[in-house]
Amino acid sequence: MKMEISNLIAQSKIAREKAYVPYSKFKVGAALLAEDGTIYQGCNIENSSYGLANCAERTAIFKAVSEGVKKFSAIAVVADTVGPCSPCGACRQVISEFCAPDMPVYLTNLKGDIQQTTVGDLLPGAFTPEDLNNAGKLQ
Ligand SMILES: O=c1ccn([C@H]2C[C@H](O)[C@@H](CO)O2)c(=O)[nH]1
Ligand SMILES: [Zn+2]
């Protein structure tokens, strides 16, 4: 495993410790590597209105985008799961909005399992900005 990736995974674990999860008690961390080398950490943040929980992956992406950063090279996700932590459908869609289909995704857990996949494999057929551009132009 390249140093850069071990560091990304290490930062996802640090982010996980900041999770605000009084309801599920399920802490998740994410670390998003921007093309300029900056790493954006994200944790899940829950709410007493349960449906408003924001996942770790989306926290990391929204932090970066809100700082004007939209070019990314990799993302790592970690939770205390039996197998590698699997991002939810909402996060797969948000990741697909900003990250190229061939961008590597590292799904990990606290035991040290690492599954390397890609954005395109996480969400084949994602709805993209191009789909909006093509609206009404088909047929
Ligand atoms: O990949 C995932 C899956 C779940 N969660 C959060 C949402 C909620 O706070 C808790 C339980 O679903 O875990 C994430 O942050 N990322
Ligand atoms: Zn999610």
CSV table of C-alpha atoms and ligand atoms in Angstrom, one decimal:
chain,number,residue,atom,x,y,z
A,1,MET,CA,0.0,0.0,0.0
A,2,LYS,CA,1.4,3.4,-1.0
A,3,MET,CA,2.3,5.8,1.8
A,4,GLU,CA,-0.2,8.3,0.5
A,5,ILE,CA,-3.0,5.8,0.8
A,6,SER,CA,-2.0,4.6,4.3
A,7,ASN,CA,-2.1,8.2,5.3
A,8,LEU,CA,-5.5,8.7,3.8
A,9,ILE,CA,-6.9,5.7,5.6
A,10,ALA,CA,-5.2,6.9,8.9
A,11,GLN,CA,-6.9,10.3,8.5
A,12,SER,CA,-10.3,8.6,7.9
A,13,LYS,CA,-9.9,6.9,11.3
A,14,ILE,CA,-9.1,10.3,12.9
A,15,ALA,CA,-12.2,11.8,11.3
A,16,ARG,CA,-14.3,8.8,12.6
A,17,GLU,CA,-13.5,9.7,16.2
A,18,LYS,CA,-15.3,13.0,15.7
A,19,ALA,CA,-18.5,11.4,14.6
A,20,TYR,CA,-21.7,12.7,16.3
A,21,VAL,CA,-23.7,9.6,16.6
A,22,PRO,CA,-25.8,9.7,19.8
A,23,TYR,CA,-28.6,7.7,18.1
A,24,SER,CA,-27.0,5.0,16.0
A,25,LYS,CA,-23.7,4.9,17.9
A,26,PHE,CA,-22.2,3.9,14.5
A,27,LYS,CA,-19.2,6.0,13.9
A,28,VAL,CA,-18.0,6.5,10.3
A,29,GLY,CA,-15.0,8.4,9.0
A,30,ALA,CA,-14.0,9.5,5.5
A,31,ALA,CA,-10.9,11.2,4.1
A,32,LEU,CA,-11.0,12.8,0.7
A,33,LEU,CA,-7.7,13.5,-1.2
A,34,ALA,CA,-7.9,16.6,-3.4
A,35,GLU,CA,-5.7,16.8,-6.5
A,36,ASP,CA,-3.6,19.5,-4.8
A,37,GLY,CA,-2.8,17.1,-2.0
A,38,THR,CA,-5.1,18.5,0.6
A,39,ILE,CA,-7.0,15.9,2.6
A,40,TYR,CA,-10.6,16.7,3.7
A,41,GLN,CA,-11.8,14.7,6.7
A,42,GLY,CA,-15.5,14.0,7.3
A,43,CYS,CA,-17.5,12.2,10.0
A,44,ASN,CA,-21.2,11.3,10.2
A,45,ILE,CA,-23.3,13.8,12.0
A,46,GLU,CA,-26.7,12.7,13.3
A,47,ASN,CA,-29.8,14.7,14.4
A,48,SER,CA,-32.7,14.1,16.8
A,49,SER,CA,-34.7,14.3,13.7
A,50,TYR,CA,-33.2,11.1,12.5
A,51,GLY,CA,-33.6,11.5,8.8
A,52,LEU,CA,-31.3,14.5,8.8
A,53,ALA,CA,-28.1,12.5,9.5
A,54,ASN,CA,-25.3,13.4,7.2
A,55,CYS,CA,-22.9,10.6,6.3
A,56,ALA,CA,-19.1,10.9,6.7
A,57,GLU,CA,-18.5,10.7,2.9
A,58,ARG,CA,-20.8,13.6,2.2
A,59,THR,CA,-19.4,15.7,5.0
A,60,ALA,CA,-15.9,15.4,3.5
A,61,ILE,CA,-17.1,16.2,0.0
A,62,PHE,CA,-19.3,19.2,1.1
A,63,LYS,CA,-16.4,20.5,3.2
A,64,ALA,CA,-14.1,20.5,0.2
A,65,VAL,CA,-16.6,21.9,-2.3
A,66,SER,CA,-17.6,24.6,0.1
A,67,GLU,CA,-13.9,25.6,0.1
A,68,GLY,CA,-13.9,25.8,-3.7
A,69,VAL,CA,-12.2,22.5,-4.2
A,70,LYS,CA,-13.8,20.1,-6.7
A,71,LYS,CA,-11.0,18.0,-8.1
A,72,PHE,CA,-10.3,14.8,-6.2
A,73,SER,CA,-7.9,11.8,-6.5
A,74,ALA,CA,-9.2,9.3,-3.9
A,75,ILE,CA,-11.5,8.7,-0.9
A,76,ALA,CA,-11.2,6.4,2.0
A,77,VAL,CA,-14.1,5.3,4.3
A,78,VAL,CA,-13.9,3.5,7.6
A,79,ALA,CA,-16.2,2.1,10.2
A,80,ASP,CA,-16.1,-0.7,12.8
A,81,THR,CA,-17.7,-3.2,10.4
A,82,VAL,CA,-17.2,-6.9,9.9
A,83,GLY,CA,-16.2,-6.3,6.2
A,84,PRO,CA,-15.1,-3.1,4.5
A,85,CYS,CA,-17.6,-0.2,5.1
A,86,SER,CA,-20.0,0.2,2.3
A,87,PRO,CA,-21.2,3.7,1.4
A,88,CYS,CA,-25.0,4.3,1.2
A,89,GLY,CA,-26.8,5.1,-2.0
A,90,ALA,CA,-26.9,8.9,-1.3
A,91,CYS,CA,-23.2,9.1,-0.8
A,92,ARG,CA,-22.5,7.0,-4.0
A,93,GLN,CA,-24.6,9.5,-6.0
A,94,VAL,CA,-22.8,12.5,-4.4
A,95,ILE,CA,-19.4,11.0,-4.9
A,96,SER,CA,-20.3,10.3,-8.6
A,97,GLU,CA,-21.2,14.0,-9.0
A,98,PHE,CA,-17.6,15.2,-8.2
A,99,CYS,CA,-15.3,12.3,-8.8
A,100,ALA,CA,-14.3,10.5,-12.1
A,101,PRO,CA,-15.6,7.0,-12.6
A,102,ASP,CA,-12.1,5.6,-12.5
A,103,MET,CA,-11.2,7.4,-9.2
A,104,PRO,CA,-10.1,4.9,-6.5
A,105,VAL,CA,-12.2,4.3,-3.4
A,106,TYR,CA,-10.8,2.6,-0.4
A,107,LEU,CA,-13.5,0.8,1.7
A,108,THR,CA,-12.0,-0.2,5.1
A,109,ASN,CA,-12.7,-1.1,8.6
A,110,LEU,CA,-10.9,-0.9,12.0
A,111,LYS,CA,-9.6,-4.5,11.6
A,112,GLY,CA,-7.5,-3.3,8.7
A,113,ASP,CA,-9.5,-4.9,5.8
A,114,ILE,CA,-9.1,-2.7,2.7
A,115,GLN,CA,-11.2,-3.1,-0.4
A,116,GLN,CA,-10.1,-1.0,-3.3
A,117,THR,CA,-12.9,-0.1,-5.8
A,118,THR,CA,-13.8,2.8,-8.1
A,119,VAL,CA,-16.5,5.4,-8.2
A,120,GLY,CA,-17.9,3.8,-11.3
A,121,ASP,CA,-18.1,0.4,-9.7
A,122,LEU,CA,-19.8,1.9,-6.6
A,123,LEU,CA,-22.6,3.4,-8.7
A,124,PRO,CA,-22.9,2.1,-12.3
A,125,GLY,CA,-25.2,4.3,-14.3
A,126,ALA,CA,-25.1,7.2,-11.9
A,127,PHE,CA,-27.2,10.2,-12.8
A,128,THR,CA,-24.7,12.9,-13.9
A,129,PRO,CA,-24.6,16.5,-15.0
A,130,GLU,CA,-24.5,15.3,-18.6
A,131,ASP,CA,-27.9,13.7,-18.1
A,132,LEU,CA,-29.3,17.1,-17.4
A,133,ASN,CA,-27.6,18.6,-20.4
A,134,ASN,CA,-29.2,15.9,-22.6
A,135,ALA,CA,-32.7,16.5,-21.2
A,136,GLY,CA,-35.2,16.7,-24.0
A,137,LYS,CA,-32.5,16.0,-26.6
A,138,LEU,CA,-33.0,12.3,-26.8
A,139,GLN,CA,-35.0,10.6,-29.7
B,1,LIG,O1,-21.1,4.7,4.5
B,1,LIG,C1,-21.8,5.1,5.5
B,1,LIG,C2,-22.9,4.4,6.0
B,1,LIG,C3,-23.6,5.0,7.1
B,1,LIG,N1,-23.2,6.2,7.6
B,1,LIG,C4,-23.8,6.7,8.8
B,1,LIG,C5,-25.2,7.3,8.7
B,1,LIG,C6,-25.7,7.2,10.1
B,1,LIG,O2,-25.2,8.2,10.9
B,1,LIG,C7,-25.1,5.9,10.6
B,1,LIG,C8,-26.0,4.7,10.5
B,1,LIG,O3,-26.5,4.5,9.3
B,1,LIG,O4,-23.9,5.7,9.7
B,1,LIG,C9,-22.1,6.9,7.1
B,1,LIG,O5,-21.7,8.0,7.5
B,1,LIG,N2,-21.5,6.4,6.0
B,2,ZN,ZN,-24.0,7.8,3.0
